[in-house]
CSV table of C-alpha atoms in Angstrom, one decimal:
chain,number,residue,atom,x,y,z
O,1,UNK,CA,-17.3,47.4,16.9
O,2,UNK,CA,-13.8,48.8,16.4
O,3,UNK,CA,-11.9,48.0,13.2
O,4,UNK,CA,-8.5,49.0,14.5
O,5,UNK,CA,-5.7,46.6,14.3
O,6,UNK,CA,-3.1,47.9,16.9
O,7,UNK,CA,-3.3,44.7,18.9
O,8,UNK,CA,-4.3,41.1,18.1
O,9,UNK,CA,-4.2,38.9,21.1
O,10,UNK,CA,-4.3,35.1,20.8
O,11,UNK,CA,-6.4,33.2,23.3
O,12,UNK,CA,-6.2,29.4,23.5
O,13,UNK,CA,-9.5,28.0,22.3
O,14,UNK,CA,-9.4,25.0,24.6
O,15,UNK,CA,-9.2,26.9,27.8
O,16,UNK,CA,-12.6,27.9,29.2
O,17,UNK,CA,-11.0,30.2,31.8
O,18,UNK,CA,-9.1,32.2,29.3
O,19,UNK,CA,-12.1,32.5,27.0
O,20,UNK,CA,-14.1,33.9,29.9
O,21,UNK,CA,-11.3,36.4,30.9
O,22,UNK,CA,-11.1,37.5,27.3
O,23,UNK,CA,-14.5,39.2,27.7
O,24,UNK,CA,-12.8,42.1,29.5
O,25,UNK,CA,-9.7,42.4,27.3
O,26,UNK,CA,-9.1,45.8,25.8
O,27,UNK,CA,-7.3,44.5,22.7
O,28,UNK,CA,-8.6,45.7,19.3
O,29,UNK,CA,-8.9,42.0,18.3
O,30,UNK,CA,-9.3,39.0,20.5
O,31,UNK,CA,-8.4,35.9,18.4
O,32,UNK,CA,-9.7,32.6,19.7
O,33,UNK,CA,-7.0,30.1,18.7
O,34,UNK,CA,-7.5,26.6,17.2
O,35,UNK,CA,-4.0,26.2,15.9
O,36,UNK,CA,-0.6,26.3,17.7
O,37,UNK,CA,-1.9,26.6,21.3
O,38,UNK,CA,-4.3,23.7,21.0
O,39,UNK,CA,-3.1,20.1,20.9
O,40,UNK,CA,-4.5,17.8,18.2
O,41,UNK,CA,-6.5,15.8,20.7
O,42,UNK,CA,-8.1,19.0,22.1
O,43,UNK,CA,-9.2,20.6,18.8
O,44,UNK,CA,-12.7,19.1,18.6
O,45,UNK,CA,-13.4,20.3,22.2
O,46,UNK,CA,-11.9,23.7,21.4
O,47,UNK,CA,-14.2,24.2,18.5
O,48,UNK,CA,-17.2,23.5,20.7
O,49,UNK,CA,-15.9,25.9,23.4
O,50,UNK,CA,-15.4,28.7,20.8
O,51,UNK,CA,-18.8,28.1,19.3
O,52,UNK,CA,-20.3,28.4,22.7
O,53,UNK,CA,-18.3,31.6,23.5
O,54,UNK,CA,-19.6,33.2,20.3
O,55,UNK,CA,-23.1,32.9,21.5
O,56,UNK,CA,-22.1,35.3,24.3
O,57,UNK,CA,-20.7,37.7,21.7
O,58,UNK,CA,-22.2,40.8,23.4
O,59,UNK,CA,-20.1,40.1,26.5
O,60,UNK,CA,-16.9,40.7,24.7
O,61,UNK,CA,-15.5,44.3,24.3
O,62,UNK,CA,-13.2,43.6,21.3
O,63,UNK,CA,-13.6,42.4,17.7
O,64,UNK,CA,-13.7,38.6,17.7
O,65,UNK,CA,-11.7,36.6,15.3
O,66,UNK,CA,-10.8,32.8,15.2
O,67,UNK,CA,-7.5,31.4,14.1
O,68,UNK,CA,-8.2,28.3,12.1
O,69,UNK,CA,-5.7,25.5,11.5
O,70,UNK,CA,-3.4,25.8,8.4
O,71,UNK,CA,-4.5,25.2,4.8
O,72,UNK,CA,-2.2,22.1,4.7
O,73,UNK,CA,-3.6,20.6,7.9
O,74,UNK,CA,-6.9,19.5,6.3
O,75,UNK,CA,-8.7,20.8,9.4
O,76,UNK,CA,-10.1,24.1,8.1
O,77,UNK,CA,-13.5,22.7,6.8
O,78,UNK,CA,-14.2,21.3,10.3
O,79,UNK,CA,-13.0,24.5,11.9
O,80,UNK,CA,-15.2,26.7,9.8
O,81,UNK,CA,-18.3,24.4,10.1
O,82,UNK,CA,-18.2,24.9,13.9
O,83,UNK,CA,-17.2,28.6,14.3
O,84,UNK,CA,-18.8,30.4,11.4
O,85,UNK,CA,-21.9,31.8,13.0
O,86,UNK,CA,-23.4,35.0,14.2
O,87,UNK,CA,-21.0,36.9,16.4
O,88,UNK,CA,-17.7,36.2,14.6
O,89,UNK,CA,-16.0,39.2,12.9
O,90,UNK,CA,-13.4,37.3,11.0
O,91,UNK,CA,-10.8,34.6,10.8
O,92,UNK,CA,-7.1,34.4,10.9
O,93,UNK,CA,-5.7,31.8,8.5
O,94,UNK,CA,-2.2,30.7,9.5
O,95,UNK,CA,0.6,29.7,7.1
O,96,UNK,CA,-1.0,30.9,3.9
O,97,UNK,CA,1.3,30.2,1.0
O,98,UNK,CA,-0.6,31.2,-2.1
O,99,UNK,CA,-3.9,32.4,-3.6
O,100,UNK,CA,-4.9,28.9,-4.5
O,101,UNK,CA,-5.3,28.1,-0.8
O,102,UNK,CA,-7.3,31.2,-0.3
O,103,UNK,CA,-9.7,30.4,-3.1
O,104,UNK,CA,-10.5,27.0,-1.6
O,105,UNK,CA,-11.1,28.5,1.9
O,106,UNK,CA,-13.3,31.3,0.6
O,107,UNK,CA,-15.4,28.8,-1.3
O,108,UNK,CA,-16.1,26.9,1.9
O,109,UNK,CA,-16.6,30.1,3.8
O,110,UNK,CA,-19.0,31.6,1.3
O,111,UNK,CA,-21.1,28.4,1.3
O,112,UNK,CA,-21.5,28.5,5.1
O,113,UNK,CA,-22.3,32.2,5.1
O,114,UNK,CA,-25.0,31.7,2.5
O,115,UNK,CA,-26.6,28.7,4.2
O,116,UNK,CA,-26.5,30.4,7.6
O,117,UNK,CA,-27.6,33.8,6.2
O,118,UNK,CA,-24.5,35.6,7.4
O,119,UNK,CA,-22.8,38.7,6.0
O,120,UNK,CA,-19.3,38.1,4.6
O,121,UNK,CA,-16.7,38.1,7.4
O,122,UNK,CA,-13.1,39.4,7.3
O,123,UNK,CA,-10.0,37.3,6.6
O,124,UNK,CA,-6.5,38.0,7.9
O,125,UNK,CA,-4.0,35.7,6.2
O,126,UNK,CA,-0.8,35.0,8.2
O,127,UNK,CA,2.5,35.0,6.3
O,128,UNK,CA,4.8,32.3,7.7
O,129,UNK,CA,6.7,30.7,4.9
O,130,UNK,CA,9.2,31.7,2.2
O,131,UNK,CA,6.4,31.0,-0.4
O,132,UNK,CA,4.0,33.1,1.5
O,133,UNK,CA,6.5,36.0,1.7
O,134,UNK,CA,7.0,35.8,-2.1
O,135,UNK,CA,3.3,35.9,-2.7
O,136,UNK,CA,2.3,38.4,0.0
O,137,UNK,CA,1.0,41.1,-2.5
O,138,UNK,CA,-1.2,38.6,-4.3
O,139,UNK,CA,-2.6,37.2,-1.0
O,140,UNK,CA,-3.2,40.7,0.4
O,141,UNK,CA,-5.0,41.8,-2.8
O,142,UNK,CA,-7.1,38.6,-3.0
O,143,UNK,CA,-10.4,40.3,-2.3
O,144,UNK,CA,-12.3,42.8,-0.1
O,145,UNK,CA,-12.6,40.2,2.7
O,146,UNK,CA,-8.9,40.5,3.3
O,147,UNK,CA,-8.5,43.4,5.7
O,148,UNK,CA,-5.0,42.8,6.9
O,149,UNK,CA,-2.1,40.4,6.9
O,150,UNK,CA,-0.1,39.2,9.9
O,151,UNK,CA,3.6,38.3,10.0
O,152,UNK,CA,4.5,34.9,11.6
O,153,UNK,CA,8.2,35.0,12.4
O,154,UNK,CA,8.8,31.6,14.1
O,155,UNK,CA,7.4,29.4,11.4
O,156,UNK,CA,9.1,31.5,8.7
O,157,UNK,CA,12.5,31.0,10.3
O,158,UNK,CA,11.8,27.3,10.7
O,159,UNK,CA,10.9,27.2,7.0
O,160,UNK,CA,14.2,29.0,6.2
O,161,UNK,CA,16.2,26.6,8.5
O,162,UNK,CA,17.3,29.6,10.6
O,163,UNK,CA,17.5,29.4,14.4
O,164,UNK,CA,15.4,32.0,16.2
O,165,UNK,CA,17.0,34.9,18.1
O,166,UNK,CA,15.5,38.1,19.4
O,167,UNK,CA,17.1,40.0,16.6
O,168,UNK,CA,15.7,37.5,14.1
O,169,UNK,CA,18.1,38.8,11.4
O,170,UNK,CA,17.1,35.9,9.1
O,171,UNK,CA,13.6,37.4,9.0
O,172,UNK,CA,14.7,40.9,8.3
O,173,UNK,CA,13.9,40.9,4.5
O,174,UNK,CA,10.5,39.2,5.1
O,175,UNK,CA,9.6,41.5,7.9
O,176,UNK,CA,10.3,44.5,5.7
O,177,UNK,CA,8.6,43.2,2.6
O,178,UNK,CA,5.3,42.2,4.1
O,179,UNK,CA,4.0,45.7,5.1
O,180,UNK,CA,5.2,47.1,1.8
O,181,UNK,CA,3.1,44.5,-0.1
O,182,UNK,CA,0.2,45.0,2.3
O,183,UNK,CA,0.1,48.8,1.8
O,184,UNK,CA,0.5,48.4,-2.0
O,185,UNK,CA,-2.7,46.2,-1.8
O,186,UNK,CA,-4.5,48.8,0.2
O,187,UNK,CA,-4.6,47.0,3.5
O,188,UNK,CA,-2.6,47.0,6.7
O,189,UNK,CA,0.0,44.6,8.2
O,190,UNK,CA,0.2,43.3,11.8
O,191,UNK,CA,3.7,42.5,13.1
O,192,UNK,CA,4.8,39.2,14.7
O,193,UNK,CA,4.6,38.3,18.4
O,194,UNK,CA,7.4,39.0,20.9
O,195,UNK,CA,7.8,35.8,22.9
O,196,UNK,CA,9.8,36.8,26.0
O,197,UNK,CA,7.3,38.2,28.4
O,198,UNK,CA,10.1,39.1,30.9
O,199,UNK,CA,11.9,41.4,28.5
O,200,UNK,CA,9.7,44.4,28.5
O,201,UNK,CA,12.3,46.8,27.1
O,202,UNK,CA,13.0,44.3,24.3
O,203,UNK,CA,9.3,44.2,23.5
O,204,UNK,CA,9.0,48.0,23.5
O,205,UNK,CA,12.0,48.3,21.1
O,206,UNK,CA,10.5,45.6,18.9
O,207,UNK,CA,7.2,47.5,18.7
O,208,UNK,CA,9.0,50.7,17.7
O,209,UNK,CA,10.9,48.8,15.0
O,210,UNK,CA,7.7,47.3,13.6
O,211,UNK,CA,6.0,50.7,13.6
O,212,UNK,CA,9.0,52.2,11.7
O,213,UNK,CA,8.7,49.4,9.1
O,214,UNK,CA,5.1,50.3,8.4
O,215,UNK,CA,3.2,47.9,10.6
O,216,UNK,CA,-0.1,49.2,12.0
O,217,UNK,CA,-0.2,46.8,15.0
O,218,UNK,CA,1.3,43.8,16.7
O,219,UNK,CA,0.3,40.2,17.5
O,220,UNK,CA,0.5,39.6,21.3
O,221,UNK,CA,0.2,36.7,23.7
O,222,UNK,CA,-0.4,38.4,27.1
O,223,UNK,CA,-2.8,41.1,28.3
O,224,UNK,CA,0.1,43.1,29.9
O,225,UNK,CA,1.4,43.8,26.4
O,226,UNK,CA,-1.8,45.6,25.3
O,227,UNK,CA,-1.1,49.1,26.9
O,228,UNK,CA,2.4,49.2,25.4
O,229,UNK,CA,1.2,48.3,21.9
O,230,UNK,CA,-1.6,50.8,22.0
O,231,UNK,CA,0.7,53.6,23.1
O,232,UNK,CA,3.4,52.8,20.5
O,233,UNK,CA,1.0,52.1,17.6
O,234,UNK,CA,-1.0,55.2,18.2
O,235,UNK,CA,-2.0,56.8,14.8
O,236,UNK,CA,0.5,59.4,13.5
O,237,UNK,CA,-0.3,62.6,11.6
O,238,UNK,CA,-0.1,61.0,8.1
O,239,UNK,CA,-2.5,58.2,9.2
O,240,UNK,CA,-5.0,60.7,10.7
O,241,UNK,CA,-4.8,62.7,7.5
O,242,UNK,CA,-5.4,59.6,5.4
O,243,UNK,CA,-8.4,58.6,7.5
O,244,UNK,CA,-10.0,62.0,7.2
O,245,UNK,CA,-9.6,61.8,3.4
O,246,UNK,CA,-11.1,58.3,3.3
O,247,UNK,CA,-14.1,59.2,5.4
O,248,UNK,CA,-14.8,62.4,3.3
O,249,UNK,CA,-14.5,60.7,-0.1
O,250,UNK,CA,-16.5,57.6,1.0
O,251,UNK,CA,-19.3,59.6,2.5
O,252,UNK,CA,-19.5,61.7,-0.7
O,253,UNK,CA,-19.7,58.5,-2.7
O,254,UNK,CA,-22.5,57.0,-0.7
O,255,UNK,CA,-24.5,60.2,-0.9
O,256,UNK,CA,-24.4,59.7,-4.7
O,257,UNK,CA,-25.7,56.2,-4.3
O,258,UNK,CA,-22.3,54.5,-4.9
O,259,UNK,CA,-20.4,52.1,-2.7
O,260,UNK,CA,-16.7,51.5,-3.2
O,261,UNK,CA,-14.7,54.3,-4.6
O,262,UNK,CA,-11.0,55.3,-4.9
O,263,UNK,CA,-8.7,57.6,-2.9
O,264,UNK,CA,-5.4,58.5,-4.5
O,265,UNK,CA,-5.8,55.5,-6.8
O,266,UNK,CA,-6.6,53.0,-4.1
O,267,UNK,CA,-9.9,51.2,-3.8
O,268,UNK,CA,-11.9,52.1,-0.8
O,269,UNK,CA,-15.0,50.3,0.5
O,270,UNK,CA,-17.0,50.0,3.7
O,271,UNK,CA,-14.3,48.1,5.6
O,272,UNK,CA,-11.8,50.9,4.9
O,273,UNK,CA,-14.3,53.5,5.9
O,274,UNK,CA,-15.0,51.8,9.2
O,275,UNK,CA,-11.3,51.5,9.9
O,276,UNK,CA,-10.8,55.2,9.2
O,277,UNK,CA,-13.8,56.2,11.2
O,278,UNK,CA,-12.6,54.2,14.2
O,279,UNK,CA,-9.1,55.7,14.0
O,280,UNK,CA,-10.5,59.2,14.0
O,281,UNK,CA,-12.8,58.4,17.0
O,282,UNK,CA,-9.7,57.2,18.8
O,283,UNK,CA,-7.8,60.4,18.4
O,284,UNK,CA,-10.7,62.8,19.2
């Protein structure tokens, strides 16, 4: 299963038709949503639908993640209890503010994995608040489970008390800081969604801007956005060179009976190797 992060598409977890159609989506990550797209009175039903969908994991062509509710909602334990099972590749945690929240979630997650005899799954924290932006590096470097961070522009602007516009100038500092912190922690960053599905030129320009800031991919809300994202976030020469180096060093390390190693001072493990390998397969 691919470990690329060019596209992360959110699919409402309470919509059986969308969950079924998601089987054929060509996004790098299909993320079943339990948060914003699901009303409170539908969340219990959505958990059951997602749990059922995960049993048909082989029918999906993408990596499968689930977006839980936020740490402050009190709903994460119930979310994880239902969806942590064979077939899930990772979770997206919205509105992460600090490492303390991460520790609590990982404790619950680890317990479920142990009791259900599952391998550790990936975590993608979503940065959507002023506190989260300040703490992005600490969140991104929390542990090997954290494979990426995602930027959530709408809740950030709400937290700042700034009205949303397509230019989103109030989020400029945060949008720039997040990929810097992510790369410093040795992981990648996924840019925020573009909400106006009718403004295709605006979407394309927004993707180009995100790419220029250091984002490796984009969150999306419609299948029609996938081809554009994949075209514009295609790996560049420096990314290909880095991937080649990661694969070479990691394979040499495993031949010596070692696991994690370092490349240019950055820690590299199996997750990084799989990402690099998938990237190289993409550009063959």
